Coordinates of C-alpha atoms in Angstrom, one line a residue:
X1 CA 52.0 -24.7 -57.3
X2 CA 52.7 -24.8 -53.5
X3 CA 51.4 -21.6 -51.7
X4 CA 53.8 -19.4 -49.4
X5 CA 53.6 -20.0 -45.4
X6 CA 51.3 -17.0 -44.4
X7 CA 49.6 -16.4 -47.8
X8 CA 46.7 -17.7 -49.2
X9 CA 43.4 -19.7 -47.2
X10 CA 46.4 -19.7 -44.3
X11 CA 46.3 -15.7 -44.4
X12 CA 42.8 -15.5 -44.6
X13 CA 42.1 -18.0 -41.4
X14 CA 44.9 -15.8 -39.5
X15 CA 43.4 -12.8 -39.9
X16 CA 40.9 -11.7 -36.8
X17 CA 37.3 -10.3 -36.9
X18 CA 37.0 -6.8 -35.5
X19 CA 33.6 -5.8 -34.4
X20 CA 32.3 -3.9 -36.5
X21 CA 30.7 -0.1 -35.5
X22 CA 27.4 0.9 -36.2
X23 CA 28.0 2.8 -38.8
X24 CA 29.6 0.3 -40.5
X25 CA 26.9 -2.1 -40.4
X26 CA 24.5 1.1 -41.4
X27 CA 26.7 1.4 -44.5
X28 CA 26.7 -2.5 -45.9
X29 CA 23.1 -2.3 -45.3
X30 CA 22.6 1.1 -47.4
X31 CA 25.3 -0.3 -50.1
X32 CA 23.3 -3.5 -50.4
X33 CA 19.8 -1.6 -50.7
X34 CA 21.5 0.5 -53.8
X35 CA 22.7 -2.6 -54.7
X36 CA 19.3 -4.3 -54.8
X37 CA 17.6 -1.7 -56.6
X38 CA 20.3 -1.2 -59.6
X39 CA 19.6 -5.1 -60.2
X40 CA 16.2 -4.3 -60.4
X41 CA 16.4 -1.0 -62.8
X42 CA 18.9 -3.2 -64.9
X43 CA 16.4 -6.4 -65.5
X44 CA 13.8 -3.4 -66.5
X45 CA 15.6 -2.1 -69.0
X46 CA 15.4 -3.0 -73.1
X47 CA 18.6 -4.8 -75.0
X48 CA 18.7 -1.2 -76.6
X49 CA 19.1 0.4 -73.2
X50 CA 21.6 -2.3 -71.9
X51 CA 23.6 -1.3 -75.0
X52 CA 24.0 2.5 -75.0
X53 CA 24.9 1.9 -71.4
X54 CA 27.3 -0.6 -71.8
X55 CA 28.9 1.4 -75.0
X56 CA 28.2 5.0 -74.5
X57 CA 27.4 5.5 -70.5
X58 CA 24.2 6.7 -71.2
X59 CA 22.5 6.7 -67.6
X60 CA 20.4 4.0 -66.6
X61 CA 16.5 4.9 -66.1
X62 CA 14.8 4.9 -63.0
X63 CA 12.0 2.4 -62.1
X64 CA 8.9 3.9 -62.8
X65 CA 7.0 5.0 -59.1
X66 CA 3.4 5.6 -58.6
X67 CA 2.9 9.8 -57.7
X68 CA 4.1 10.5 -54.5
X69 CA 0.9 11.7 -51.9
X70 CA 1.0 14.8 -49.9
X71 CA 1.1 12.6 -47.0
X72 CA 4.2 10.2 -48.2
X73 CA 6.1 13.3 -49.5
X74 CA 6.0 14.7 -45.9
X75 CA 6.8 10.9 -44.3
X76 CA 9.7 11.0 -46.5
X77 CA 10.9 14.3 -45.6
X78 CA 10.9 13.7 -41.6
X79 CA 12.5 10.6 -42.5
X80 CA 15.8 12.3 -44.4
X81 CA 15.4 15.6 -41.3
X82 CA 16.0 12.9 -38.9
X83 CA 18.3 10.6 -40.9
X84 CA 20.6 13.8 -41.5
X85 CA 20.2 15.0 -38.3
X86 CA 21.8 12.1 -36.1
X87 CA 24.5 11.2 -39.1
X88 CA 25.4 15.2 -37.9
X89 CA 25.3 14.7 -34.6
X90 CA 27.0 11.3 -34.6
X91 CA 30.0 13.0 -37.1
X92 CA 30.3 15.7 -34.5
X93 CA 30.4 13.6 -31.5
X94 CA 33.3 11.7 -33.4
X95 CA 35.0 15.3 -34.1
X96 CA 34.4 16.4 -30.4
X97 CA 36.0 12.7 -29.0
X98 CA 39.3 13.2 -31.2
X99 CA 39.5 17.2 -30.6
X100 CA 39.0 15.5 -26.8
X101 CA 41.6 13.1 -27.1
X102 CA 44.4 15.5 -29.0
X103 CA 43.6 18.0 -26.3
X104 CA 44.5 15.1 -23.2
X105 CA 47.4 13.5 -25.6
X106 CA 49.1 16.9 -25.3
X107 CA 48.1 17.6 -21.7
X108 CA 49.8 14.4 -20.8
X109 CA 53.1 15.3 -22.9
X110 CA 53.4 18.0 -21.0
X111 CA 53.1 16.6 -17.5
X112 CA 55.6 13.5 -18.4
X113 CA 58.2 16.0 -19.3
X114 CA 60.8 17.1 -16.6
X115 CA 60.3 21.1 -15.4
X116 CA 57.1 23.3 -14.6
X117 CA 53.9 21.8 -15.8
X118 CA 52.3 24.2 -15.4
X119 CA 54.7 26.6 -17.2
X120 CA 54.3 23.9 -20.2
X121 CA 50.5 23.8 -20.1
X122 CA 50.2 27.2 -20.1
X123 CA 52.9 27.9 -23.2
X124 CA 50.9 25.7 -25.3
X125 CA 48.4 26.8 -24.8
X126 CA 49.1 30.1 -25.5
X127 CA 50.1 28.8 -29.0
X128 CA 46.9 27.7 -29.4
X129 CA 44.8 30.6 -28.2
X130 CA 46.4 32.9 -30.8
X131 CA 45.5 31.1 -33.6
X132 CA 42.0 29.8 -32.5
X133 CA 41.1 33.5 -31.6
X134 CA 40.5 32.0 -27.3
X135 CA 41.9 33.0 -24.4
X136 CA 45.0 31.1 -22.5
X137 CA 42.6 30.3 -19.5
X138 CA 39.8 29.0 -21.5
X139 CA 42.5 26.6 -23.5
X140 CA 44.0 25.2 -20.4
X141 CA 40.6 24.9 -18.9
X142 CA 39.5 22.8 -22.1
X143 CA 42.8 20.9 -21.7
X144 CA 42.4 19.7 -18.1
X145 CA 38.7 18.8 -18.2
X146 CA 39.8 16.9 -21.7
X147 CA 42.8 15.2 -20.2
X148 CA 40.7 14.6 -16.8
X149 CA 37.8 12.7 -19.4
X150 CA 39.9 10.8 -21.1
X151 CA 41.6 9.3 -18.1
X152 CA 39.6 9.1 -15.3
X153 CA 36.1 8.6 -17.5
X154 CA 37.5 6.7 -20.5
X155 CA 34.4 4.4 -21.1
X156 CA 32.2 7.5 -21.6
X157 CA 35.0 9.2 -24.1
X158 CA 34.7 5.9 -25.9
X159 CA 31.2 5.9 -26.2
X160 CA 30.6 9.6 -27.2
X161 CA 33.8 9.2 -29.9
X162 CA 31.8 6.5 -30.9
X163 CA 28.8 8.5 -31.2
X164 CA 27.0 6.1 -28.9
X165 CA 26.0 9.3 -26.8
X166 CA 26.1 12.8 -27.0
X167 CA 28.3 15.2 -26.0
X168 CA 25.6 16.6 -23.2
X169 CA 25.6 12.6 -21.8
X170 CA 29.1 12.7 -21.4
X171 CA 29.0 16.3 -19.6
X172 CA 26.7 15.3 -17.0
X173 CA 28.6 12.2 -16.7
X174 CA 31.5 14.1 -15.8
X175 CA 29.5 16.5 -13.4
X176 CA 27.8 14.1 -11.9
X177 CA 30.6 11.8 -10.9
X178 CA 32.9 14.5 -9.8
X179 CA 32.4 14.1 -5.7
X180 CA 32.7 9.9 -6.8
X181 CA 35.8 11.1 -8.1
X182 CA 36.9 13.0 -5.7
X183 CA 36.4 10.2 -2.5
X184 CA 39.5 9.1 -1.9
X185 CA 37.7 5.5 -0.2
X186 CA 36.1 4.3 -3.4
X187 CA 37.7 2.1 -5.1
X188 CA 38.8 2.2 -8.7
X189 CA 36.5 -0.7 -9.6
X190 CA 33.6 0.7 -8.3
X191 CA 34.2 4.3 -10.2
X192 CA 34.5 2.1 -13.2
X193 CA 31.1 0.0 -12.5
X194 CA 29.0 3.4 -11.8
X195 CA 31.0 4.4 -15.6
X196 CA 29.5 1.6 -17.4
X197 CA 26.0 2.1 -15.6
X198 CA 25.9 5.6 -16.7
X199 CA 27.1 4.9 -19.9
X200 CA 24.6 2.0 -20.5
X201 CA 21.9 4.2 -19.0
X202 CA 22.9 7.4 -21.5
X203 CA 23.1 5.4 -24.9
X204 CA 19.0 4.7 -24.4
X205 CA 17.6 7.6 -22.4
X206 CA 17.5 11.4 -22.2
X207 CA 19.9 13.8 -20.3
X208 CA 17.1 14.8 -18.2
X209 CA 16.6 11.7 -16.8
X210 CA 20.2 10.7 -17.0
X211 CA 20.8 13.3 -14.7
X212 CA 18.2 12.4 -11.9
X213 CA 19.2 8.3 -12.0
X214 CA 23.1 9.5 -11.9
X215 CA 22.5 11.2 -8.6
X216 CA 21.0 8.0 -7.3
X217 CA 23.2 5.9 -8.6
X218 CA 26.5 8.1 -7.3
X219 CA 24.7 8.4 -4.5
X220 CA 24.6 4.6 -3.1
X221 CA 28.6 4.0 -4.7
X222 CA 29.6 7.0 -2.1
X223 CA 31.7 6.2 1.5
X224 CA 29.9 9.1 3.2
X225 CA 26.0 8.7 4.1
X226 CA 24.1 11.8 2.3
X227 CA 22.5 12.9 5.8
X228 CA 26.5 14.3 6.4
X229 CA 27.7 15.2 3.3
X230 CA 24.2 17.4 3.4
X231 CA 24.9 18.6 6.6
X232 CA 28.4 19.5 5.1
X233 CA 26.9 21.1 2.1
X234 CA 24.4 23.3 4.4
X235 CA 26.3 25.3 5.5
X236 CA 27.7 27.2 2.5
X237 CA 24.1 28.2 2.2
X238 CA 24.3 31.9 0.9
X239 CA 22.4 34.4 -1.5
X240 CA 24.6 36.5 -4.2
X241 CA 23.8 39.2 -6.8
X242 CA 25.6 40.4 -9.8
X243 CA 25.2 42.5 -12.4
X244 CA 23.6 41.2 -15.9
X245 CA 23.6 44.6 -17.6
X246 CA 20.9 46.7 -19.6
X247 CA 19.4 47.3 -16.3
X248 CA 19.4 43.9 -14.8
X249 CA 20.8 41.5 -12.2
X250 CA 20.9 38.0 -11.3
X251 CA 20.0 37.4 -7.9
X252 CA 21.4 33.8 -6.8
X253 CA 20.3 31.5 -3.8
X254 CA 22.4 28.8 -2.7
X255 CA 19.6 26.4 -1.0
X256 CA 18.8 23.0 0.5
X257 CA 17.1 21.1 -2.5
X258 CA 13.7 20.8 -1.2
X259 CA 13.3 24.5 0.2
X260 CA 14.5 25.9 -2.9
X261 CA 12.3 23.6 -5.6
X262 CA 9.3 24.2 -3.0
X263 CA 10.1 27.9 -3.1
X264 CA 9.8 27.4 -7.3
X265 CA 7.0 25.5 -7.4
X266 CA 4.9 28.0 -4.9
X267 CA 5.5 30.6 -7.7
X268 CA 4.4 28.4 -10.1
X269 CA 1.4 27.6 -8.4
X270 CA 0.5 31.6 -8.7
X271 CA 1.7 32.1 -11.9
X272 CA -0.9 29.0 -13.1
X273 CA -3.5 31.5 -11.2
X274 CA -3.2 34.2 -13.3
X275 CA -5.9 36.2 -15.6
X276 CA -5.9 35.1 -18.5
X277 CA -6.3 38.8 -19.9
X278 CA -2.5 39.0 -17.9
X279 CA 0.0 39.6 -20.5
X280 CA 2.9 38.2 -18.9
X281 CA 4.7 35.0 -19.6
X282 CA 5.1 32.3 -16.7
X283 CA 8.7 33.1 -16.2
X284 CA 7.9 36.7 -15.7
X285 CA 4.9 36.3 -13.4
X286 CA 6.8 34.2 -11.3
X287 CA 10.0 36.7 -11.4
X288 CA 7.4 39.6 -10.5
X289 CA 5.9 37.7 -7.6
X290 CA 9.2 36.4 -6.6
X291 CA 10.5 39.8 -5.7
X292 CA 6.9 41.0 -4.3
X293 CA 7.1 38.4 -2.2
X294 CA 10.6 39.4 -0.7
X295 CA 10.5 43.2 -0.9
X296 CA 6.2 43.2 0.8
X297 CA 6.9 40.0 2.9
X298 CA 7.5 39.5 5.9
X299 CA 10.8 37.6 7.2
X300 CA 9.6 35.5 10.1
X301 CA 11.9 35.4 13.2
X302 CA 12.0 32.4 14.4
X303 CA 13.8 30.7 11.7
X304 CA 13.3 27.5 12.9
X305 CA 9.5 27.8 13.0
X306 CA 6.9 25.8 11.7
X307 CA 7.9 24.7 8.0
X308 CA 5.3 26.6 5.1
X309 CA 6.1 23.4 3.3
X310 CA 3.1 21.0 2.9
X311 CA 3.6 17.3 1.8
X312 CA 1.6 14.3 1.3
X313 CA 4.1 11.9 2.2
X314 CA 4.0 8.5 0.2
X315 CA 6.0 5.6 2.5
X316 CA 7.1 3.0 0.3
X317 CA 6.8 -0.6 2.4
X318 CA 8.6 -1.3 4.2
X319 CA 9.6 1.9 5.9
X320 CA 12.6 0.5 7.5
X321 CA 15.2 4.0 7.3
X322 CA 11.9 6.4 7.9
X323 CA 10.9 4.4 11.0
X324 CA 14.8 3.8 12.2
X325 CA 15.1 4.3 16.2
X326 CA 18.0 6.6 16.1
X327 CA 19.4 9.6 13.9
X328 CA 19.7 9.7 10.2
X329 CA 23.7 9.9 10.3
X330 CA 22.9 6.2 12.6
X331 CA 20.1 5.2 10.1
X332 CA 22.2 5.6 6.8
X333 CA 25.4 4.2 9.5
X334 CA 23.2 1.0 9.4
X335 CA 22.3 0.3 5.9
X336 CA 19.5 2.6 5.5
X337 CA 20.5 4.1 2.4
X338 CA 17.4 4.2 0.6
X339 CA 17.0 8.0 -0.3
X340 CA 13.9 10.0 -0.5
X341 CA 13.1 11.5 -4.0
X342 CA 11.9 14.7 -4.2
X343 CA 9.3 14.3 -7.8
X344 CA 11.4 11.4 -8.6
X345 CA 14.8 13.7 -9.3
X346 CA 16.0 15.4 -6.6
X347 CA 17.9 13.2 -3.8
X348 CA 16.6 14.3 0.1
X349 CA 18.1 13.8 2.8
X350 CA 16.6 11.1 5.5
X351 CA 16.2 13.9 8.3
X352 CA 14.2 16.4 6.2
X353 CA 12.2 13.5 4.8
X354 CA 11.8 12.8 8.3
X355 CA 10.4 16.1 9.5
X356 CA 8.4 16.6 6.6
X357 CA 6.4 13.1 7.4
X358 CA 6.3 14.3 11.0
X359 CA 4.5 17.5 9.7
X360 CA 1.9 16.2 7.2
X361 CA -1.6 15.6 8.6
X362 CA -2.1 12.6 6.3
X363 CA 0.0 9.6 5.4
X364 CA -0.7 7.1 2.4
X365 CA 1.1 3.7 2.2
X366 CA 2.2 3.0 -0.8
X367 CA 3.1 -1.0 -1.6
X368 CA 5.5 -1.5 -4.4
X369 CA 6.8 -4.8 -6.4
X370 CA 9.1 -6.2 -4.4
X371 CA 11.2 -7.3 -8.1
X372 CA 10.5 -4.5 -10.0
X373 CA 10.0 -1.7 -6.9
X374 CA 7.5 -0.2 -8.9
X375 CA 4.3 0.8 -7.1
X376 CA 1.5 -1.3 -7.6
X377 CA -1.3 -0.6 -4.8
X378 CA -2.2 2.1 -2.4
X379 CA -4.3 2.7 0.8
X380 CA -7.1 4.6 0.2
X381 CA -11.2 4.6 -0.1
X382 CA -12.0 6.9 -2.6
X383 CA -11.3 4.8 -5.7
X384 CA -10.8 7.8 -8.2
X385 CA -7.7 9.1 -5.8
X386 CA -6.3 5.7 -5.0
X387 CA -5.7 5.8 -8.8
X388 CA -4.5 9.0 -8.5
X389 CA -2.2 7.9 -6.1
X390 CA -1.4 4.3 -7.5
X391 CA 0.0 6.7 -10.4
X392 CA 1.6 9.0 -9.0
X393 CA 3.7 6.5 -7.3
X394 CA 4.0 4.2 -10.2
X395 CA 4.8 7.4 -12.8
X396 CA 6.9 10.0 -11.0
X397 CA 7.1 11.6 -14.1
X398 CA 6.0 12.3 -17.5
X399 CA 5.5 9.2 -19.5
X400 CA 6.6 10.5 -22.8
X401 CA 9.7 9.3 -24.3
X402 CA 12.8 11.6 -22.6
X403 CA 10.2 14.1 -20.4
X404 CA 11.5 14.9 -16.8
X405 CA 7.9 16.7 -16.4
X406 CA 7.0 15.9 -12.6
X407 CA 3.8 13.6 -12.7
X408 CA 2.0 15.7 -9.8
X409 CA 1.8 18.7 -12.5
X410 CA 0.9 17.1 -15.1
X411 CA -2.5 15.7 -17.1
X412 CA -3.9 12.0 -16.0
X413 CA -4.4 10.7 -19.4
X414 CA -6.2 7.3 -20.9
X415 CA -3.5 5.5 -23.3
X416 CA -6.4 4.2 -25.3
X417 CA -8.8 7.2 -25.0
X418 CA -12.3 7.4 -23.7
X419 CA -14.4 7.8 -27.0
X420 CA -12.2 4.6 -28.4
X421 CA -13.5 2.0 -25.6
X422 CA -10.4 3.0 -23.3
X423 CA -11.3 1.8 -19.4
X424 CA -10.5 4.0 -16.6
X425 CA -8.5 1.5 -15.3
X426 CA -4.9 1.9 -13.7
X427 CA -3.7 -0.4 -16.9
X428 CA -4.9 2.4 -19.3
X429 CA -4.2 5.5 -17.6
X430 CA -0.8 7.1 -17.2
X431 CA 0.3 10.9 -16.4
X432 CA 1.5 12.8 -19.4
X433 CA 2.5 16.4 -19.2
X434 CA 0.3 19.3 -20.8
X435 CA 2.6 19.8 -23.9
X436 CA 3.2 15.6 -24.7
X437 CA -0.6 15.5 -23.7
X438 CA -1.4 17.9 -27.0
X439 CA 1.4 16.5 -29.1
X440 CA 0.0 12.9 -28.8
X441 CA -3.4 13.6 -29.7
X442 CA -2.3 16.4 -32.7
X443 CA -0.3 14.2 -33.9
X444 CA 0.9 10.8 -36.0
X445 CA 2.6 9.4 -32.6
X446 CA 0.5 6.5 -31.1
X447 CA 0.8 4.6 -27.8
X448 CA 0.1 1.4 -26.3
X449 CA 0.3 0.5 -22.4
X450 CA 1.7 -2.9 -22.0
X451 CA 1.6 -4.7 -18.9
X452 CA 3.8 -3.7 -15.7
X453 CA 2.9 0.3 -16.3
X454 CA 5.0 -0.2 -19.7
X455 CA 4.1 2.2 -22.3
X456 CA 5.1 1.8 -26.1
X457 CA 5.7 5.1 -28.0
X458 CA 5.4 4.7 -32.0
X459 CA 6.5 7.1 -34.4
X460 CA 5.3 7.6 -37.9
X461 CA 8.9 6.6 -38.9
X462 CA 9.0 3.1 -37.4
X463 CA 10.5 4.5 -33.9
X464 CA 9.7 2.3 -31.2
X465 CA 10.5 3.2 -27.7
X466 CA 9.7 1.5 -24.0
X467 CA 9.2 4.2 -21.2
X468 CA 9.1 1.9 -17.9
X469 CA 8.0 2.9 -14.8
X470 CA 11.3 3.7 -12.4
X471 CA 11.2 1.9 -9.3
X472 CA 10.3 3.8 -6.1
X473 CA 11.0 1.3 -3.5
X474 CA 14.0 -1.2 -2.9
X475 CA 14.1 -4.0 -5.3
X476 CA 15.1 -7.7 -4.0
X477 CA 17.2 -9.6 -5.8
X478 CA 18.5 -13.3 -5.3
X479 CA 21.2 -13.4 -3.1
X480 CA 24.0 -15.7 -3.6
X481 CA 24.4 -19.3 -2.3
X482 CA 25.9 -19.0 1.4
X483 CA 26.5 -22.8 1.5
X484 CA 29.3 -24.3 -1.0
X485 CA 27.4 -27.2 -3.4
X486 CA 28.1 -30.9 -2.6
X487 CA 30.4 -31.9 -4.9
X488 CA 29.6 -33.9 -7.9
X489 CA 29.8 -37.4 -7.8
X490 CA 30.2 -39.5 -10.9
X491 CA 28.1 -42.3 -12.0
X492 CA 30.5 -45.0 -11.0
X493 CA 30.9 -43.3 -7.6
X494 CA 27.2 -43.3 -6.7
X495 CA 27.0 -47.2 -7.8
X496 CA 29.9 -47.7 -5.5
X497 CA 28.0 -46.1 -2.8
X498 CA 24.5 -47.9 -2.9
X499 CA 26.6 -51.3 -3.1
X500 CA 28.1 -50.5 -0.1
X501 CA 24.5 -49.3 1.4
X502 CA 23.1 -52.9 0.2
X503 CA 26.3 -54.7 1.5
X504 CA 25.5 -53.4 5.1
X505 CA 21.4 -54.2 5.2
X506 CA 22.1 -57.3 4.0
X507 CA 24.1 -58.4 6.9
X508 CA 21.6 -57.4 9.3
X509 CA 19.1 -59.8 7.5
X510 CA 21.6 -62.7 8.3
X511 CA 21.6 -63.5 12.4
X512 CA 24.6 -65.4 11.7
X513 CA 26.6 -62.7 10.7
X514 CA 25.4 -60.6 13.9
X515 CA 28.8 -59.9 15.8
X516 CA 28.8 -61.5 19.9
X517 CA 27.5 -59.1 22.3
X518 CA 29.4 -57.4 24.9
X519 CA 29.3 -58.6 28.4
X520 CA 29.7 -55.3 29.3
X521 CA 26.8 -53.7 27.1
X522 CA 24.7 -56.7 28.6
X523 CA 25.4 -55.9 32.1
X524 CA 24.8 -52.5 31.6
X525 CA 21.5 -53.3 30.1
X526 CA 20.2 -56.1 32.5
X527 CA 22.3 -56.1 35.3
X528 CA 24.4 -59.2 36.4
X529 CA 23.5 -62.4 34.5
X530 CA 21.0 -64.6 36.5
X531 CA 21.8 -68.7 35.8
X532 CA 18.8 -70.7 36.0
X533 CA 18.7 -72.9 39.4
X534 CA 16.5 -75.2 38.1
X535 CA 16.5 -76.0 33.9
X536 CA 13.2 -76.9 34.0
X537 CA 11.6 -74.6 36.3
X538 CA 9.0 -72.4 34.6
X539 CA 9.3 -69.2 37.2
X540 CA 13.3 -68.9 36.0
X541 CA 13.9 -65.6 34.5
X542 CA 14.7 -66.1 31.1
X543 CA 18.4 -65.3 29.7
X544 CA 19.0 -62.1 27.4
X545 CA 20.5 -64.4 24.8

């Protein structure tokens, strides 16, 4: 029997292979586990068993398991928290990306249609409001930003419907791209490429940290240098108040970065010198000694004074923008675009950086890997500091998996501890913040430092994650060819070629094939030609020839 066109092994070879999600390939591999198992509680069974099954349903018996320890039992448990908890997560983020994608569907119907858009957007979403129990504004809010997602940030909708990142990714994706999308001189291309960076960087890091690298990475796709678009940002500089209720207020500061994170960290630094008999919590210590400060203080006149801000600069070589003849507007104008990072997060501008350097009584270089940019060496004498230092330039940061901890305020630990044979060596230390610093020694999490400042977290479920060092320094790459390749000759045309080479030294080996020379070459070389008076007389010049 002939088969139809299109039907049969024809159909089958037609049809294309879609990639298949994650949660697909999650699913066979479950299904084939269950799969596995029944085979295995099947062979167990007696003919009698078989049977009943086979005639009455009677349920098939379980493999027999050894007793289940205390410490397996709790294994287990984290193992199903965690299991349920990102199948959750991963179903909401699918809910949230269609919820996201209905909302911008509907946005879009509305602009395409002729009349007030705005009229339209806000009827439906009036409709909605009424029966979600919302306001109209907070609909049409959660229409725009949806519609402004989907279409100007699609590869991060896909990946959070996907469930590839979170719904808090793909927020400060969107927050942290906004003034990208809002410069009219980048180009669509390069929106897109700082997408898929952010994207690639969110599906295997924290928000925390996705936040600090998206401000550098936005940061070098924008037209204007930062030194103006600070300048710019300056001056809305302003302090506001409202009320909270039950007695309290929120008093807001609108700062330069580096003033306002110094200003925290001061009040840090008393709160950490507190009694210990003090009852208060950090955040209220520093609240108290915020407003002591302000209301007993004393507001200097001269705001433009000498800075109470005290650095220990670190220059990363070379210190080509920091040492730039000219202003920072000129420096970044030239290609100095390499930012300073205030505890590895917060993006400075060159001219405070600048001033700050020009105000610190010490300076330390610090050398970095010119591939990697990661800091490898430092200046100093005192070997216990230069560590210290080495460290703090390497680490930035907390080294445990997704902590934005600054490494300055936090513990210096050895991966391999002391008492276990652990070196106090720059290849077995690493700064870990208090809290990670108690959690990895209370608990089943172990760590390893592999080479280039790597270190390997391991969880008791089989979690394996890579926290690298982040580069501090510019990283060289190879640059592209600036001369085109020679062509590529074929075998045939390179045997052509040394014929032709042995063609032309052989002639010069025959004199007879030597061509007649040129009278006027000759007299140019010897002058007139002399004829000999006498054949036979010895004192005759001889001929050229």
């Amino acid at each position: 029997m002939e088969s139809e066109p299109g039907s049969g092994a024809e159909a089958l070879e037609a049809l294309p292979l879609e990639p298949r999600s994650a949660a697909e390939i999650a699913a066979d591999a479950e299904l084939g586990a269950f799969l596995v198992e029944l085979s295995a509680q099947v062979a167990a069974m007696s003919a009698e068993q078989v049977e009943a099954a086979a005639e009455r349903g009677a349920p098939i018996p379980p493999l027999p398991r050894a007793p289940e320890s205390a410490a397996q039992r709790r294994l287990r448990l984290d193992q199903e928290f965690v299991a349920e908890l990102a199948a959750i997560e991963a179903q909401s983020a699918r809910l949230e990306g269609r919820r996201r994608a209905l909302l911008a569907e509907h946005m879009q119907r509305m602009i395409d249609q002729p009349g007030d858009t705005s009229a339209m957007v806000r009827e439906i979403a009036s409709f909605a409001a009424v029966e979600l129990g919302l306001t109209n504004p907070t609909v049409e809010r959660h229409m725009t930003d949806a519609w402004t997602i989907v279409r100007e940030l699609s590869a991060a909708h896909e990946a959070a419907a996907e469930g590839r990142i979170t719904t808090s990714h793909l927020r400060i994706i969107e927050a942290e791209t906004r003034a990208l999308r809002e410069d009219a001189t980048v180009t669509s291309v390069d929106r897109d490429r700082v997408v898929a960076e952010l994207v690639d960087l969110a599906e295997r890091t924290s928000t925390a940290r996705l936040r600090a690298k998206a401000k550098q990475v936005v940061n070098d796709a924008l037209s204007t240098p930062l030194q103006i678009r600070h300048d710019t940002a300056r001056q809305r500089r302003r302090v506001e108040v409202t009320d909270a209720g039950d007695g309290m207020a929120h008093l807001y500061a609108f700062l330069p970065a580096l003033e306002a994170h110094a200003v925290h960290d001061r009040l840090t630094q008393a709160a950490r010198g507190k009694p210990k008999e003090d009852p208060r919590s950090f955040d209220q210590f520093r609240a108290d000694a915020f407003q002591e400060l302000l209301l007993s203080g004393v507001v200097p006149e001269d705001l433009h004074g000498t800075s109470g801000i005290r650095v220990k600069p670190m220059i990363a070589i070379p210190a080509d923008a920091l040492c730039f003849d000219g202003t920072a507007a000129e420096a970044e104008a030239a290609g100095h675009r390499f930012p300073a990072m205030l505890d590895g997060k917060v993006i400075v501008d060159l001219e405070t950086a600048r001033r700050l350097a020009g105000e610190a009584p010490r300076w330390l270089r610090l050398f970095t890997d010119p591939v990697t940019g990661v800091a490898v060496t430092v200046d100093s004498y005192t070997p216990s500091a230069a560590q210290r230092h080495v460290l703090l330039g390497r680490d930035q940061r907390c080294r445990a998996p997704g902590c934005p901890h600054p490494a300055r305020r936090a513990d210096l630990d050895h991966t391999l501890a002391w008492a276990e044979g652990g070196a106090t060596s720059l290849d077995n230390l690493g700064f870990v913040c208090r809290r990670d610093h108690v959690l990895k020694h209370s608990s089943r999490w172990s760590v390893e430092q592999l080479p280039h400042g790597v270190l390997r977290w391991t969880s008791p479920l089989g979690q394996v994650i890579d926290d690298l060092p982040e580069p501090v320094g510019p990283v060289f790459t190879d640059m592209p060819r600036t001369k085109p390749r020679p062509p590529t000759r074929t075998r045939a045309e390179r045997r052509a070629d040394q014929r032709a080479a042995l063609d032309r030294l052989g002639r010069w080996d025959d004199p007879t094939t030597w061509p007649e020379p040129d009278p006027v070459t000759l007299r140019d070389w010897y002058g007139s030609p002399a004829s000999r008076a006498v054949d036979d007389d010895q004192n005759a010049p001889p001929l050229p020839f």
